[in-house]
């Protein structure tokens, strides 16, 4: 008997959907597996990067530190007794500059005014500082007792007496009657007119109307008998050297001039701009 071939059963829609879902799930599992593998591979590759960065940063810092150590010199600071070179500018309160320049001195040793001396101690080489000083830190208060009033008209005898000893010390030789002598700094010659034992009489060889030119003014000489009169026309502000020191002519009234032996900056508040250029020795 002939056998009947079985007819193939056609798949239903539900079966088809089931097969497709399984295939999709399989693909998704494969994709997830690949994703996990890729992530693991990336982690392996990037795991050492932060450490490398840290090492690089440490190396860079070490290099910079070494460069700074060897290229930046240590700054010197001024100590008491150090010899220093400074640049300075001195001003009054109204801004008038009274002095400026460079000079060398030993810090803290009393070689300059006290306020300036104290202010530079502790400054660094190359540092600039503004220093404000009161009069007591600078040249003191103005003292009226240090003002002297000197007559502009003075009278002297033309003949003067001295001793042989003083004559020898002044002119470097023995006096001889009738001989004329001169010495540096004198405005006219002198002649020996008499010698009595150890006493020597000199006559000043001055002329009537003679002019005497000095740094602090001009004098004119008038002669009458054995007397000469010297009249001075002073220059205000000039300095006169005296046995009491240097005095500055501050005024005159026709009969007298005032010589001020105070420092010209006495009583002033001073402002200095100071730069320590170099600490020369310690």
mmCIF file of N, CA and C in Angstrom, residues 46-60:
data_model
loop_
_atom_site.group_PDB
_atom_site.id
_atom_site.type_symbol
_atom_site.label_atom_id
_atom_site.label_comp_id
_atom_site.label_asym_id
_atom_site.label_seq_id
_atom_site.Cartn_x
_atom_site.Cartn_y
_atom_site.Cartn_z
ATOM 1 N N UNK A 46 43.384 52.476 30.451
ATOM 2 C CA UNK A 46 43.374 53.806 31.102
ATOM 3 C C UNK A 46 43.717 53.753 32.581
ATOM 4 N N UNK A 47 43.825 52.516 33.142
ATOM 5 C CA UNK A 47 44.048 52.383 34.577
ATOM 6 C C UNK A 47 45.346 53.072 35.012
ATOM 7 N N UNK A 48 46.407 53.097 34.223
ATOM 8 C CA UNK A 48 47.696 53.665 34.619
ATOM 9 C C UNK A 48 47.872 55.133 34.291
ATOM 10 N N UNK A 49 46.899 55.741 33.578
ATOM 11 C CA UNK A 49 47.059 57.138 33.141
ATOM 12 C C UNK A 49 47.153 58.110 34.303
ATOM 13 N N UNK A 50 46.254 58.060 35.324
ATOM 14 C CA UNK A 50 46.369 59.004 36.448
ATOM 15 C C UNK A 50 47.715 58.926 37.153
ATOM 16 N N UNK A 51 48.246 57.711 37.286
ATOM 17 C CA UNK A 51 49.547 57.551 37.931
ATOM 18 C C UNK A 51 50.629 58.227 37.107
ATOM 19 N N UNK A 52 50.548 58.053 35.788
ATOM 20 C CA UNK A 52 51.533 58.675 34.897
ATOM 21 C C UNK A 52 51.470 60.192 35.019
ATOM 22 N N UNK A 53 50.227 60.721 35.021
ATOM 23 C CA UNK A 53 50.051 62.178 35.167
ATOM 24 C C UNK A 53 50.661 62.667 36.479
ATOM 25 N N UNK A 54 50.425 61.919 37.559
ATOM 26 C CA UNK A 54 50.948 62.322 38.868
ATOM 27 C C UNK A 54 52.472 62.347 38.854
ATOM 28 N N UNK A 55 53.071 61.326 38.234
ATOM 29 C CA UNK A 55 54.529 61.263 38.150
ATOM 30 C C UNK A 55 55.074 62.439 37.347
ATOM 31 N N UNK A 56 54.393 62.753 36.231
ATOM 32 C CA UNK A 56 54.830 63.877 35.387
ATOM 33 C C UNK A 56 54.773 65.187 36.154
ATOM 34 N N UNK A 57 53.686 65.396 36.908
ATOM 35 C CA UNK A 57 53.521 66.633 37.686
ATOM 36 C C UNK A 57 54.622 66.763 38.731
ATOM 37 N N UNK A 58 54.929 65.632 39.410
ATOM 38 C CA UNK A 58 55.988 65.648 40.427
ATOM 39 C C UNK A 58 57.328 66.014 39.796
ATOM 40 N N UNK A 59 57.598 65.449 38.620
ATOM 41 C CA UNK A 59 58.860 65.742 37.925
ATOM 42 C C UNK A 59 58.938 67.218 37.553
ATOM 43 N N UNK A 60 57.814 67.765 37.053
ATOM 44 C CA UNK A 60 57.786 69.185 36.660
ATOM 45 C C UNK A 60 58.045 70.083 37.859
#
